[in-house]
Every structure is written in C-alpha cells, then in structure tokens.
mmCIF file of C-alpha atoms and ligand atoms in Angstrom:
data_model
loop_
_atom_site.group_PDB
_atom_site.id
_atom_site.type_symbol
_atom_site.label_atom_id
_atom_site.label_comp_id
_atom_site.label_asym_id
_atom_site.label_seq_id
_atom_site.Cartn_x
_atom_site.Cartn_y
_atom_site.Cartn_z
ATOM 1 C CA MET A 420 32.278 -11.770 -10.772
ATOM 2 C CA LYS A 421 30.550 -14.995 -9.792
ATOM 3 C CA ILE A 422 31.974 -14.798 -6.329
ATOM 4 C CA ARG A 423 30.902 -11.182 -5.976
ATOM 5 C CA MET A 424 27.381 -12.120 -7.064
ATOM 6 C CA ALA A 425 27.212 -14.939 -4.579
ATOM 7 C CA GLU A 426 28.480 -12.755 -1.799
ATOM 8 C CA LYS A 427 26.050 -10.046 -2.674
ATOM 9 C CA TRP A 428 22.974 -12.233 -2.699
ATOM 10 C CA GLU A 429 24.048 -14.041 0.428
ATOM 11 C CA GLU A 430 24.457 -10.685 2.085
ATOM 12 C CA ILE A 431 20.909 -9.675 1.093
ATOM 13 C CA ASP A 432 19.588 -13.047 2.116
ATOM 14 C CA ALA A 433 21.206 -12.770 5.528
ATOM 15 C CA LEU A 434 19.787 -9.299 5.972
ATOM 16 C CA LEU A 435 16.270 -10.442 5.179
ATOM 17 C CA LYS A 436 16.641 -13.360 7.536
ATOM 18 C CA MET A 437 17.960 -11.108 10.263
ATOM 19 C CA SER A 438 15.215 -8.554 9.793
ATOM 20 C CA LEU A 439 12.522 -11.166 10.109
ATOM 21 C CA ASN A 440 14.072 -12.849 13.081
ATOM 22 C CA SER A 441 14.783 -9.664 14.965
ATOM 23 C CA SER A 442 12.614 -8.936 17.942
ATOM 24 C CA SER A 443 11.047 -5.905 16.328
ATOM 25 C CA LEU A 444 9.623 -8.092 13.632
ATOM 26 C CA ALA A 445 9.023 -11.276 15.542
ATOM 27 C CA VAL A 446 5.305 -11.825 15.413
ATOM 28 C CA THR A 447 2.889 -14.586 15.941
ATOM 29 C CA PRO A 448 0.098 -14.908 13.453
ATOM 30 C CA SER A 449 -3.448 -14.223 14.429
ATOM 31 C CA SER A 450 -5.543 -17.305 14.872
ATOM 32 C CA SER A 451 -8.771 -15.471 14.217
ATOM 33 C CA THR A 452 -8.799 -16.035 10.508
ATOM 34 C CA SER A 453 -8.659 -19.138 8.403
ATOM 35 C CA GLU A 454 -6.294 -17.280 6.091
ATOM 36 C CA SER A 455 -3.748 -16.742 8.829
ATOM 37 C CA ARG A 456 -0.670 -18.838 8.517
ATOM 38 C CA PRO A 457 2.657 -18.888 10.223
ATOM 39 C CA LEU A 458 4.720 -15.942 9.128
ATOM 40 C CA ARG A 459 7.939 -17.623 8.315
ATOM 41 C CA TYR A 460 11.077 -16.320 6.734
ATOM 42 C CA THR A 461 11.750 -17.898 3.407
ATOM 43 C CA SER A 462 15.110 -17.341 1.893
ATOM 44 C CA ILE A 463 15.520 -15.096 -1.080
ATOM 45 C CA PHE A 464 17.103 -18.195 -2.560
ATOM 46 C CA ASP A 465 13.737 -19.920 -2.382
ATOM 47 C CA CYS A 466 12.282 -17.352 -4.683
ATOM 48 C CA LYS A 467 10.718 -19.808 -7.123
ATOM 49 C CA GLU A 468 8.854 -21.502 -4.322
ATOM 50 C CA LYS A 469 10.349 -24.894 -5.077
ATOM 51 C CA ALA A 470 12.699 -26.368 -2.579
ATOM 52 C CA VAL A 471 16.071 -26.111 -4.225
ATOM 53 C CA SER A 472 19.090 -25.589 -2.090
ATOM 54 C CA GLN A 473 21.586 -22.876 -2.835
ATOM 55 C CA GLU A 474 24.237 -25.504 -3.370
ATOM 56 C CA ASP A 475 22.148 -27.278 -6.016
ATOM 57 C CA ILE A 476 21.852 -24.273 -8.164
ATOM 58 C CA GLY A 477 24.837 -22.143 -7.430
ATOM 59 C CA TYR A 478 23.565 -18.700 -6.570
ATOM 60 C CA GLY A 479 20.046 -19.439 -5.574
ATOM 61 C CA SER A 480 17.037 -20.276 -7.671
ATOM 62 C CA CYS A 481 16.503 -16.725 -8.911
ATOM 63 C CA ARG A 482 16.107 -16.668 -12.640
ATOM 64 C CA GLN A 483 17.893 -14.165 -14.749
ATOM 65 C CA VAL A 484 15.867 -11.229 -15.890
ATOM 66 C CA ASN A 485 16.749 -11.878 -19.535
ATOM 67 C CA GLU A 486 14.267 -14.754 -19.372
ATOM 68 C CA PHE A 487 11.648 -12.008 -19.362
ATOM 69 C CA GLU A 488 10.938 -9.943 -22.452
ATOM 70 C CA LYS A 489 10.243 -6.348 -21.426
ATOM 71 C CA LEU A 490 7.191 -5.131 -23.316
ATOM 72 C CA ASN A 491 6.654 -1.616 -22.018
ATOM 73 C CA ARG A 492 7.170 0.611 -19.047
ATOM 74 C CA ILE A 493 4.010 0.838 -16.973
ATOM 75 C CA GLY A 494 4.969 2.860 -13.988
ATOM 76 C CA GLU A 495 7.683 4.525 -12.104
ATOM 77 C CA GLY A 496 7.509 5.106 -8.414
ATOM 78 C CA THR A 497 9.886 6.549 -5.903
ATOM 79 C CA TYR A 498 11.741 3.294 -5.548
ATOM 80 C CA GLY A 499 11.837 1.729 -8.973
ATOM 81 C CA ILE A 500 10.605 1.378 -12.532
ATOM 82 C CA VAL A 501 7.825 -1.077 -13.328
ATOM 83 C CA TYR A 502 7.634 -2.894 -16.688
ATOM 84 C CA ARG A 503 5.059 -5.123 -18.311
ATOM 85 C CA ALA A 504 6.944 -8.186 -19.444
ATOM 86 C CA ARG A 505 6.491 -11.656 -20.892
ATOM 87 C CA ASP A 506 7.928 -14.683 -19.197
ATOM 88 C CA THR A 507 9.574 -16.380 -22.172
ATOM 89 C CA VAL A 508 9.378 -19.751 -20.439
ATOM 90 C CA SER A 509 5.711 -19.799 -19.433
ATOM 91 C CA ASN A 510 4.553 -17.113 -21.885
ATOM 92 C CA GLU A 511 2.792 -15.428 -18.997
ATOM 93 C CA ILE A 512 2.484 -11.629 -18.801
ATOM 94 C CA VAL A 513 3.980 -10.294 -15.564
ATOM 95 C CA ALA A 514 4.952 -6.995 -13.974
ATOM 96 C CA LEU A 515 8.663 -6.497 -13.313
ATOM 97 C CA LYS A 516 9.531 -3.943 -10.676
ATOM 98 C CA LYS A 517 13.147 -2.969 -10.859
ATOM 99 C CA VAL A 518 14.735 -2.386 -7.521
ATOM 100 C CA ARG A 519 17.211 0.427 -7.573
ATOM 101 C CA ILE A 520 20.615 -0.692 -6.462
ATOM 102 C CA ASP A 521 22.704 2.079 -5.073
ATOM 103 C CA GLU A 522 26.098 1.265 -3.711
ATOM 104 C CA LYS A 523 25.801 4.276 -1.409
ATOM 105 C CA GLN A 524 22.771 2.810 0.352
ATOM 106 C CA SER A 525 23.412 1.961 3.952
ATOM 107 C CA SER A 526 21.672 -1.394 3.801
ATOM 108 C CA ALA A 527 23.177 -4.564 2.425
ATOM 109 C CA ALA A 528 24.404 -4.658 -1.122
ATOM 110 C CA GLY A 529 22.971 -1.249 -1.943
ATOM 111 C CA ILE A 530 19.363 -2.448 -1.763
ATOM 112 C CA SER A 531 17.075 0.121 -0.260
ATOM 113 C CA GLU A 532 15.405 -0.608 3.011
ATOM 114 C CA SER A 533 12.038 -0.128 1.364
ATOM 115 C CA ALA A 534 12.804 -2.799 -1.249
ATOM 116 C CA LEU A 535 13.889 -5.230 1.453
ATOM 117 C CA ARG A 536 10.669 -4.521 3.306
ATOM 118 C CA GLU A 537 8.563 -4.971 0.235
ATOM 119 C CA ILE A 538 10.173 -8.326 -0.514
ATOM 120 C CA THR A 539 9.988 -9.688 3.015
ATOM 121 C CA ILE A 540 6.374 -8.688 3.407
ATOM 122 C CA LEU A 541 5.179 -9.734 -0.032
ATOM 123 C CA LYS A 542 6.778 -13.137 0.466
ATOM 124 C CA ARG A 543 4.777 -13.738 3.600
ATOM 125 C CA VAL A 544 1.368 -12.582 2.441
ATOM 126 C CA LYS A 545 -1.039 -14.598 0.395
ATOM 127 C CA HIS A 546 -4.402 -13.083 -0.350
ATOM 128 C CA ASP A 547 -6.501 -12.655 -3.464
ATOM 129 C CA ASN A 548 -6.554 -8.901 -2.942
ATOM 130 C CA VAL A 549 -2.840 -8.427 -2.363
ATOM 131 C CA VAL A 550 -0.527 -8.357 -5.357
ATOM 132 C CA HIS A 551 1.288 -11.673 -5.691
ATOM 133 C CA LEU A 552 5.085 -11.669 -5.745
ATOM 134 C CA LYS A 553 5.898 -14.625 -7.950
ATOM 135 C CA GLU A 554 9.648 -14.612 -7.685
ATOM 136 C CA ILE A 555 12.712 -12.453 -7.763
ATOM 137 C CA ALA A 556 14.810 -12.192 -10.903
ATOM 138 C CA VAL A 557 18.316 -10.881 -11.128
ATOM 139 C CA SER A 558 20.399 -9.364 -13.861
ATOM 140 C CA LYS A 559 23.683 -10.882 -14.941
ATOM 141 C CA ASP A 560 25.758 -8.153 -13.403
ATOM 142 C CA ILE A 561 25.300 -7.102 -9.841
ATOM 143 C CA LYS A 562 23.200 -4.088 -10.689
ATOM 144 C CA GLY A 563 19.713 -5.405 -11.183
ATOM 145 C CA MET A 564 17.142 -7.047 -9.022
ATOM 146 C CA PHE A 565 13.526 -7.346 -10.101
ATOM 147 C CA LEU A 566 10.340 -8.248 -8.302
ATOM 148 C CA VAL A 567 8.311 -10.456 -10.628
ATOM 149 C CA MET A 568 4.666 -9.826 -9.815
ATOM 150 C CA GLU A 569 1.349 -10.817 -11.243
ATOM 151 C CA TYR A 570 0.369 -8.248 -13.844
ATOM 152 C CA CYS A 571 -2.615 -6.025 -13.169
ATOM 153 C CA GLU A 572 -4.217 -4.171 -15.998
ATOM 154 C CA GLN A 573 -4.547 -0.784 -14.363
ATOM 155 C CA ASP A 574 -4.124 1.239 -11.256
ATOM 156 C CA LEU A 575 -7.025 3.042 -9.728
ATOM 157 C CA ALA A 576 -5.386 6.478 -9.954
ATOM 158 C CA THR A 577 -5.008 6.298 -13.721
ATOM 159 C CA LEU A 578 -8.495 4.890 -14.057
ATOM 160 C CA LEU A 579 -9.967 7.705 -11.963
ATOM 161 C CA ASP A 580 -8.065 10.298 -13.983
ATOM 162 C CA HIS A 581 -9.545 9.012 -17.218
ATOM 163 C CA LEU A 582 -13.094 8.097 -16.357
ATOM 164 C CA GLN A 583 -15.444 10.773 -17.674
ATOM 165 C CA VAL A 584 -18.113 9.923 -15.128
ATOM 166 C CA PRO A 585 -17.698 8.908 -11.507
ATOM 167 C CA PHE A 586 -17.805 5.260 -10.532
ATOM 168 C CA MET A 587 -21.315 4.008 -9.842
ATOM 169 C CA VAL A 588 -22.063 3.366 -6.176
ATOM 170 C CA ALA A 589 -22.144 -0.399 -6.794
ATOM 171 C CA GLU A 590 -18.647 -0.145 -8.292
ATOM 172 C CA VAL A 591 -17.364 1.956 -5.402
ATOM 173 C CA LYS A 592 -18.657 -0.661 -2.996
ATOM 174 C CA CYS A 593 -17.068 -3.461 -5.032
ATOM 175 C CA ILE A 594 -13.680 -1.747 -4.802
ATOM 176 C CA LEU A 595 -14.035 -0.827 -1.160
ATOM 177 C CA ILE A 596 -15.121 -4.216 0.083
ATOM 178 C CA GLN A 597 -12.099 -5.800 -1.613
ATOM 179 C CA LEU A 598 -9.812 -3.164 -0.103
ATOM 180 C CA LEU A 599 -11.267 -3.700 3.364
ATOM 181 C CA THR A 600 -10.934 -7.471 3.039
ATOM 182 C CA ALA A 601 -7.271 -7.152 2.053
ATOM 183 C CA THR A 602 -6.593 -4.662 4.830
ATOM 184 C CA ALA A 603 -8.313 -6.840 7.423
ATOM 185 C CA TYR A 604 -6.080 -9.725 6.331
ATOM 186 C CA LEU A 605 -2.948 -7.572 6.569
ATOM 187 C CA HIS A 606 -3.895 -6.216 9.989
ATOM 188 C CA GLU A 607 -4.743 -9.697 11.284
ATOM 189 C CA ASN A 608 -1.235 -10.617 10.244
ATOM 190 C CA PHE A 609 0.246 -7.589 11.995
ATOM 191 C CA ILE A 610 1.112 -5.723 8.841
ATOM 192 C CA ILE A 611 0.342 -2.012 8.426
ATOM 193 C CA HIS A 612 0.611 -0.903 4.817
ATOM 194 C CA ARG A 613 1.222 2.788 5.620
ATOM 195 C CA ASP A 614 0.825 4.026 2.052
ATOM 196 C CA LEU A 615 -2.675 3.173 0.941
ATOM 197 C CA LYS A 616 -3.733 5.491 -1.881
ATOM 198 C CA VAL A 617 -5.421 5.077 -5.238
ATOM 199 C CA SER A 618 -2.144 4.697 -7.173
ATOM 200 C CA ASN A 619 -1.233 1.725 -4.994
ATOM 201 C CA LEU A 620 -4.488 -0.077 -5.718
ATOM 202 C CA LEU A 621 -4.345 -2.176 -8.853
ATOM 203 C CA LEU A 622 -7.204 -3.765 -10.762
ATOM 204 C CA THR A 623 -6.905 -6.899 -12.851
ATOM 205 C CA ALA A 624 -8.756 -7.259 -16.124
ATOM 206 C CA GLY A 625 -11.357 -9.222 -14.157
ATOM 207 C CA GLY A 626 -11.957 -6.342 -11.733
ATOM 208 C CA ILE A 627 -10.076 -7.911 -8.823
ATOM 209 C CA LEU A 628 -8.448 -5.303 -6.634
ATOM 210 C CA LYS A 629 -4.865 -5.893 -5.548
ATOM 211 C CA VAL A 630 -3.129 -3.843 -2.891
ATOM 212 C CA ALA A 631 0.410 -3.097 -4.063
ATOM 213 C CA ASP A 632 3.555 -1.239 -3.033
ATOM 214 C CA PHE A 633 4.625 -2.504 0.365
ATOM 215 C CA GLY A 634 7.752 -0.362 0.446
ATOM 216 C CA LEU A 635 6.576 1.461 3.564
ATOM 217 C CA ALA A 636 4.764 -1.412 5.223
ATOM 218 C CA ARG A 637 5.695 -2.421 8.750
ATOM 219 C CA ILE A 638 5.023 -5.239 11.130
ATOM 220 C CA PHE A 639 3.342 -3.985 14.274
ATOM 221 C CA GLY A 640 2.510 -5.418 17.638
ATOM 222 C CA GLU A 641 5.583 -4.701 19.614
ATOM 223 C CA GLU A 642 4.865 -2.505 22.567
ATOM 224 C CA ASN A 643 5.957 1.091 22.245
ATOM 225 C CA MET A 644 7.245 0.519 18.774
ATOM 226 C CA ARG A 645 8.206 3.971 17.577
ATOM 227 C CA MET A 646 7.871 4.914 13.972
ATOM 228 C CA THR A 647 8.400 8.055 12.001
ATOM 229 C CA PRO A 648 5.234 10.103 11.600
ATOM 230 C CA ARG A 649 6.196 11.155 8.077
ATOM 231 C CA VAL A 650 4.745 8.186 6.285
ATOM 232 C CA VAL A 651 1.636 7.954 4.156
ATOM 233 C CA THR A 652 1.116 10.296 1.227
ATOM 234 C CA LEU A 653 -0.073 13.625 2.592
ATOM 235 C CA TRP A 654 -3.602 13.533 1.164
ATOM 236 C CA TYR A 655 -4.242 10.209 2.893
ATOM 237 C CA ARG A 656 -2.416 10.956 6.133
ATOM 238 C CA CYS A 657 -4.332 10.660 9.398
ATOM 239 C CA PRO A 658 -4.454 13.463 12.002
ATOM 240 C CA GLU A 659 -2.379 11.620 14.611
ATOM 241 C CA LEU A 660 0.520 11.377 12.151
ATOM 242 C CA LEU A 661 0.127 15.007 11.143
ATOM 243 C CA LEU A 662 0.256 15.896 14.832
ATOM 244 C CA GLY A 663 3.480 13.949 15.283
ATOM 245 C CA SER A 664 2.428 10.631 16.777
ATOM 246 C CA THR A 665 5.203 8.059 16.558
ATOM 247 C CA THR A 666 3.068 5.151 17.678
ATOM 248 C CA GLN A 667 1.317 3.909 14.625
ATOM 249 C CA THR A 668 -1.663 1.672 14.711
ATOM 250 C CA PRO A 669 -3.612 -0.009 11.906
ATOM 251 C CA GLY A 670 -5.777 3.110 12.144
ATOM 252 C CA VAL A 671 -3.397 4.885 9.731
ATOM 253 C CA ASP A 672 -4.600 2.532 6.998
ATOM 254 C CA ILE A 673 -8.238 2.938 8.016
ATOM 255 C CA TRP A 674 -8.015 6.721 7.706
ATOM 256 C CA ALA A 675 -6.442 6.334 4.255
ATOM 257 C CA ILE A 676 -9.307 4.007 3.287
ATOM 258 C CA GLY A 677 -11.763 6.742 4.332
ATOM 259 C CA CYS A 678 -9.933 9.142 1.984
ATOM 260 C CA ILE A 679 -10.031 6.554 -0.808
ATOM 261 C CA LEU A 680 -13.780 5.981 -0.308
ATOM 262 C CA GLY A 681 -14.332 9.749 -0.407
ATOM 263 C CA GLU A 682 -12.261 10.046 -3.579
ATOM 264 C CA LEU A 683 -14.140 7.238 -5.311
ATOM 265 C CA LEU A 684 -17.505 8.781 -4.431
ATOM 266 C CA LEU A 685 -16.582 12.362 -5.353
ATOM 267 C CA HIS A 686 -14.402 11.507 -8.336
ATOM 268 C CA ARG A 687 -11.707 13.843 -7.047
ATOM 269 C CA PRO A 688 -9.221 13.689 -4.184
ATOM 270 C CA LEU A 689 -11.062 14.374 -0.947
ATOM 271 C CA LEU A 690 -8.381 16.178 1.077
ATOM 272 C CA PRO A 691 -5.697 17.429 -1.315
ATOM 273 C CA GLY A 692 -3.546 19.461 1.065
ATOM 274 C CA LYS A 693 -0.265 20.954 -0.140
ATOM 275 C CA THR A 694 1.361 21.231 3.259
ATOM 276 C CA GLU A 695 0.853 19.490 6.567
ATOM 277 C CA ILE A 696 -0.838 22.612 7.966
ATOM 278 C CA GLU A 697 -3.185 22.842 5.012
ATOM 279 C CA GLN A 698 -3.878 19.119 5.277
ATOM 280 C CA MET A 699 -4.947 19.485 8.899
ATOM 281 C CA ASP A 700 -7.095 22.506 7.960
ATOM 282 C CA LYS A 701 -8.867 20.490 5.288
ATOM 283 C CA ILE A 702 -9.556 17.696 7.752
ATOM 284 C CA ILE A 703 -10.998 20.195 10.225
ATOM 285 C CA GLN A 704 -13.127 21.790 7.510
ATOM 286 C CA LEU A 705 -14.621 18.389 6.779
ATOM 287 C CA LEU A 706 -14.975 16.942 10.258
ATOM 288 C CA GLY A 707 -14.875 19.807 12.729
ATOM 289 C CA THR A 708 -12.124 20.625 15.213
ATOM 290 C CA PRO A 709 -11.024 17.686 17.359
ATOM 291 C CA THR A 710 -11.419 18.164 21.101
ATOM 292 C CA THR A 711 -10.143 16.281 24.144
ATOM 293 C CA LYS A 712 -13.717 15.148 24.670
ATOM 294 C CA ILE A 713 -13.721 13.046 21.520
ATOM 295 C CA TRP A 714 -9.959 12.435 21.450
ATOM 296 C CA PRO A 715 -8.534 12.482 24.990
ATOM 297 C CA ALA A 716 -4.910 11.849 23.947
ATOM 298 C CA ILE A 717 -4.743 14.714 21.469
ATOM 299 C CA ASN A 718 -2.971 17.017 23.937
ATOM 300 C CA GLU A 719 -0.108 14.563 24.240
ATOM 301 C CA LEU A 720 0.756 14.694 20.549
ATOM 302 C CA PRO A 721 4.180 16.282 20.097
ATOM 303 C CA ALA A 722 3.445 18.473 17.077
ATOM 304 C CA LEU A 723 0.126 19.848 18.320
ATOM 305 C CA LYS A 724 1.701 23.159 19.300
ATOM 306 C CA SER A 725 2.951 23.724 15.743
ATOM 307 C CA PHE A 726 -0.634 23.705 14.521
ATOM 308 C CA ASP A 727 -3.180 26.402 15.082
ATOM 309 C CA LEU A 728 -6.317 24.254 15.006
ATOM 310 C CA LYS A 729 -9.060 26.495 13.663
ATOM 311 C CA PRO A 730 -12.344 26.333 15.583
ATOM 312 C CA GLN A 731 -14.919 24.709 13.325
ATOM 313 C CA PRO A 732 -17.815 23.099 15.193
ATOM 314 C CA PHE A 733 -19.536 21.293 12.288
ATOM 315 C CA ASN A 734 -19.191 17.888 10.761
ATOM 316 C CA ASN A 735 -19.641 18.524 7.019
ATOM 317 C CA ILE A 736 -19.650 14.946 5.763
ATOM 318 C CA LYS A 737 -23.349 15.113 4.854
ATOM 319 C CA VAL A 738 -22.806 18.419 3.048
ATOM 320 C CA VAL A 739 -19.800 17.277 1.037
ATOM 321 C CA PHE A 740 -21.372 13.891 0.315
ATOM 322 C CA GLU A 741 -24.872 15.180 -0.340
ATOM 323 C CA ASN A 742 -25.657 12.373 -2.784
ATOM 324 C CA VAL A 743 -24.431 9.619 -0.497
ATOM 325 C CA SER A 744 -26.884 7.649 1.626
ATOM 326 C CA PRO A 745 -26.978 8.240 5.409
ATOM 327 C CA THR A 746 -25.474 4.764 5.841
ATOM 328 C CA GLY A 747 -22.587 5.688 3.540
ATOM 329 C CA CYS A 748 -22.036 8.948 5.462
ATOM 330 C CA GLU A 749 -22.038 6.967 8.690
ATOM 331 C CA LEU A 750 -19.342 4.642 7.350
ATOM 332 C CA LEU A 751 -17.242 7.632 6.278
ATOM 333 C CA ASN A 752 -17.558 9.153 9.745
ATOM 334 C CA LEU A 753 -16.531 5.871 11.367
ATOM 335 C CA LEU A 754 -13.467 5.564 9.130
ATOM 336 C CA PHE A 755 -12.662 9.189 9.989
ATOM 337 C CA THR A 756 -12.909 8.794 13.763
ATOM 338 C CA TYR A 757 -10.348 11.250 15.153
ATOM 339 C CA ASP A 758 -9.236 9.085 18.051
ATOM 340 C CA PRO A 759 -7.230 6.254 16.467
ATOM 341 C CA SER A 760 -8.011 3.944 19.379
ATOM 342 C CA LYS A 761 -11.722 4.257 18.573
ATOM 343 C CA ARG A 762 -11.418 4.122 14.798
ATOM 344 C CA LEU A 763 -13.215 1.263 13.071
ATOM 345 C CA SER A 764 -11.255 -1.862 12.212
ATOM 346 C CA ALA A 765 -11.122 -3.062 8.608
ATOM 347 C CA ALA A 766 -12.859 -6.333 9.509
ATOM 348 C CA ILE A 767 -15.776 -4.509 11.148
ATOM 349 C CA ALA A 768 -15.959 -1.908 8.378
ATOM 350 C CA ALA A 769 -16.313 -4.724 5.825
ATOM 351 C CA LYS A 770 -19.497 -5.788 7.637
ATOM 352 C CA HIS A 771 -21.005 -2.290 7.688
ATOM 353 C CA PRO A 772 -24.647 -2.064 6.498
ATOM 354 C CA TYR A 773 -23.499 0.189 3.619
ATOM 355 C CA PHE A 774 -22.472 -2.992 1.827
ATOM 356 C CA THR A 775 -25.818 -4.700 2.284
ATOM 357 C CA GLU A 776 -28.072 -1.786 1.397
ATOM 358 C CA SER A 777 -29.088 -1.167 -2.201
ATOM 359 C CA PRO A 778 -27.259 -0.833 -4.534
ATOM 360 C CA LEU A 779 -25.211 -3.856 -3.565
ATOM 361 C CA PRO A 780 -21.537 -4.094 -4.526
ATOM 362 C CA CYS A 781 -21.300 -5.186 -8.149
ATOM 363 C CA ASP A 782 -19.448 -8.306 -9.174
ATOM 364 C CA PRO A 783 -15.773 -7.570 -9.944
ATOM 365 C CA SER A 784 -16.215 -9.004 -13.432
ATOM 366 C CA VAL A 785 -18.432 -6.067 -14.428
ATOM 367 C CA MET A 786 -16.020 -3.386 -13.230
ATOM 368 C CA PRO A 787 -15.031 -0.979 -16.019
ATOM 369 C CA SER A 788 -11.782 -1.842 -17.726
ATOM 370 C CA TYR A 789 -9.849 0.408 -20.085
ATOM 371 C CA PRO A 790 -6.554 -1.256 -21.042
ATOM 372 C CA GLN A 791 -5.916 1.524 -23.580
ATOM 373 C CA ILE A 792 -5.383 4.061 -20.795
ATOM 374 C CA ARG A 793 -2.848 1.848 -19.054
ATOM 375 C CA ASN A 794 0.181 3.894 -19.936
ATOM 376 C CA SER A 795 -1.302 7.299 -19.444
ATOM 377 C CA ARG A 796 0.047 9.819 -17.044
ATOM 378 C CA LYS A 797 0.409 9.258 -13.372
ATOM 379 C CA ARG A 798 -1.241 11.783 -11.127
ATOM 380 C CA LYS A 799 0.815 14.296 -9.290
ATOM 381 C CA SER A 800 -0.379 13.279 -5.854
ATOM 382 C CA THR A 801 2.218 10.527 -5.841
ATOM 383 C CA ASN A 802 4.875 13.176 -5.498
ATOM 384 C CA VAL A 803 3.320 14.627 -2.404
ATOM 385 C CA SER A 804 4.265 11.671 -0.286
ATOM 386 C CA THR A 805 7.557 13.006 1.100
ATOM 387 C CA VAL A 806 8.103 9.794 2.906
ATOM 388 C CA THR A 807 10.778 8.806 5.315
ATOM 389 C CA VAL A 808 11.350 5.138 5.784
ATOM 390 C CA SER A 809 11.834 3.957 9.295
HETATM 391 N N1 ATP B 1612 1.840 -5.744 -10.455
HETATM 392 C C1 ATP B 1612 1.625 -4.654 -11.178
HETATM 393 N N2 ATP B 1612 0.864 -4.695 -12.291
HETATM 394 C C2 ATP B 1612 0.646 -3.589 -13.013
HETATM 395 N N3 ATP B 1612 1.123 -2.364 -12.729
HETATM 396 C C3 ATP B 1612 1.875 -2.249 -11.622
HETATM 397 C C4 ATP B 1612 2.178 -3.378 -10.788
HETATM 398 N N4 ATP B 1612 2.945 -2.951 -9.758
HETATM 399 C C5 ATP B 1612 3.099 -1.636 -9.947
HETATM 400 N N5 ATP B 1612 2.479 -1.192 -11.065
HETATM 401 C C6 ATP B 1612 2.433 0.185 -11.597
HETATM 402 O O1 ATP B 1612 3.622 0.871 -11.271
HETATM 403 C C7 ATP B 1612 3.336 2.005 -10.425
HETATM 404 C C8 ATP B 1612 4.441 2.156 -9.404
HETATM 405 O O2 ATP B 1612 4.532 0.948 -8.645
HETATM 406 P P1 ATP B 1612 4.798 0.949 -7.078
HETATM 407 O O3 ATP B 1612 3.760 1.834 -6.438
HETATM 408 O O4 ATP B 1612 4.872 -0.440 -6.599
HETATM 409 O O5 ATP B 1612 6.222 1.643 -7.056
HETATM 410 P P2 ATP B 1612 6.850 2.587 -5.989
HETATM 411 O O6 ATP B 1612 8.197 2.956 -6.484
HETATM 412 O O7 ATP B 1612 6.844 1.919 -4.665
HETATM 413 O O8 ATP B 1612 5.834 3.803 -6.053
HETATM 414 P P3 ATP B 1612 5.473 4.998 -5.055
HETATM 415 O O9 ATP B 1612 6.232 6.187 -5.540
HETATM 416 O O10 ATP B 1612 3.983 5.161 -5.257
HETATM 417 O O11 ATP B 1612 5.817 4.590 -3.666
HETATM 418 C C9 ATP B 1612 1.958 1.728 -9.837
HETATM 419 O O12 ATP B 1612 1.244 2.909 -9.520
HETATM 420 C C10 ATP B 1612 1.287 0.966 -10.972
HETATM 421 O O13 ATP B 1612 0.791 1.885 -11.928
#
C-alpha cells in the first residue's frame, strides 16, 4: 500500500509540474503590481510550505486528514464536499474540501482536471481577497485528498437568500471593491477565474471577501489559446461565450462581476436565464440588441446563427436600476460592454467614481454576519452551470 501511495502522489506531483511547465501555462508575471510575484511551481510535496524533501518525510509533507476533526458539512459543489473542521494540532478552524477521486478519470491518479487546476492556481496566488489554500491533506488509503483552506463564515449566495432586506449601497460597494481588487490581482497574474458568481464569493466573520472555487480557472496570455465556450454559470455568462467564442479574455470575469453587482443591488439574480437562448434574450432586454457598430467582431462568432437576436433598441439599465445613482448605472454599463475588447478592466473599474461618491463603501468589519444561516440551503443557480472543463 505504501508503495502505491507513493506512486500515486508522485504521479499527481509530476502532472502538476508538467501542467505548469507546459507552454500553454508558461507565463511571466506582470510587473505592474507590487503584489505580483514569480509564478513558480511548488511541488505538492511542499504543501506545508516548509522546505522538507520528499525523502525526509517519506511520501511528502502532506498531513493525514485524521489530524483534522470534521465538525460539519458546509457545502457541496460539483467537484467535492466541503467540511468545517478543526486542526487538532493548531486548534484552528479550517475548511476541508474533499477532492473526488475517481479511478475512471482520465487524468493522473483519478484526480479531476478541475481539482488539479484548483490546486495549482491556489498554490500560486496570494491575496487577501482570494481564499488561502493552507495545505493539502491526504487520507490513509488512496481514496482521499483534501484541500485545507482558511475557513470563511458564509458564502454570499446563502447570505443573499436569507437577508430580509437588500444590502445597503455602502455594503454593496464594500463587497464589490474587494471583488474587483481580487480580480485585478488575478488578471495581472494572467489568471481568469471563469466561474465568478455569488456562491463562489465567501465572507469571513470580519467581512473580508474571498474569491473561491478555482476549478474552472485558466492561465491566459498565450496567443490564440482556444477554450470551450461552455464555462461560467449561465446566469453570469457573457454574450461572447453564449455566441460561441472560444477565445476567452478576462472580460468573462468582468461581465460576471456586472451580474454580481446587479444581483447585490436588486437582491435577486439579474439575468436568470434557463437556457442559452433565454439568457441571450434577457441580456438583450436589459442592454438592447448588439450591433456591428458597437461590437464589430460579433458577426464572426460561430454560434451567432443559432440565435435569433430580437431587435430591442433600448438600454434599460436606468429603468431596472431606478434607485441606483447615475454613476452606479454608468459602472454597470461599462461592466456590461458588449464588445469584450472594450470592456472595462477590473483595475480601472475599482477606481470608478461610484466608489468615491456618497455613500462610500463601508468598512468590512461592519458587514452583516449571520453564522446561524451558514448551513442553510444552497441556491439552485449553482446547478445551472453545465460546465465543461477545458
Ligand atoms: N474556505 C471555505 N470556507 C467556507 N465555506 C467554503 C469554503 N470553500 C467552499 N465553501 C463552501 O462550499 C461550497 C462549495 O465550494 P466550492 O464552490 O469550492 O466547490 P465546487 O465543487 O467547486 O462548487 P461548484 O459546484 O460551485 O463549482 C461554497 O459555495 C461554500 O458555501
């Protein structure tokens, strides 16, 4: 068994190393931010951040999961179950995300591609507003692998479902500015999240927002990098993906952030389409029909002919968001720019005057916190994602 374990983890380790060294993922960090740092592969065997060689410790420094006491189940996503747990060594409360191991998986050792992605990306990012992967724990047998993450008290989807009144504008701004800061950091480091939505935004007890769930994230920058258009949960999916674009830009995250801002302001999902056609219709209802004048490349999108774009000449942002200031409506329109090449960047959006006009973003420490609703139901939108990993 020991030998099988060693082989298995070495196999995963080699795969991670290969994926990060391959040309499609070879990137150089941006030098435009002080937070940028070399994106370097660190071995899965380095998972406790201290420099211990594999030889020193046998099968890597990963601790066994039985050093964590599972307290309760806090979430279940497409790719694994998430538990609240106590580290019996440090007494710290952590989140344990179990990675499904399926021997039938095509990737190494039965670990899904999305889990490998999540690990490789989370190990290279370090930002206050991105969930921190502390280490990887393993079960005694070969069946379990767990991401040990900092614990966050709630996710925004559950919070939204339970709040009787909408967030105050100052609270919306507090959340959004943190989300934009995190996204700017990711984009500066060539990472597109590709699944931003309220259930993937976590809040700590101190109101700090943490972007989570990097199972669909990708490194971008390579010319003509083709990606499947069927990523991003439908309600948050941008028009270029709906229309079949395979070249994805950071703009897919920016569009999703527009949907999140809309949802926070309205206290309901902004564009809850049930099918791709309905999704596109809802976008057109809100923003008007896109034309080649505002989006010259639209005619080149492969799936355009499958859609019958209804003529709708009006932009209804001000109607739908009647209680939102003109500056707020302007920010929404910029986030919802049809042409992805003209869509606002996260870094520029974070400097938009909406955040400096009254009411100002509140301090995270005064964000509402309801630990008692932590284990309540998860919204159905999560199931609408129909994602394909590529
Ligand atoms: N670090 C954490 N702290 C607290 N709760 C968490 C943490 N990570 C995840 N969760 C909870 O578990 C849920 C599922 O986690 P996550 O989104 O990472 O899993 P997934 O399988 O990738 O989900 P999805 O189906 O949305 O892709 C989250 O919505 C959140 O409620």
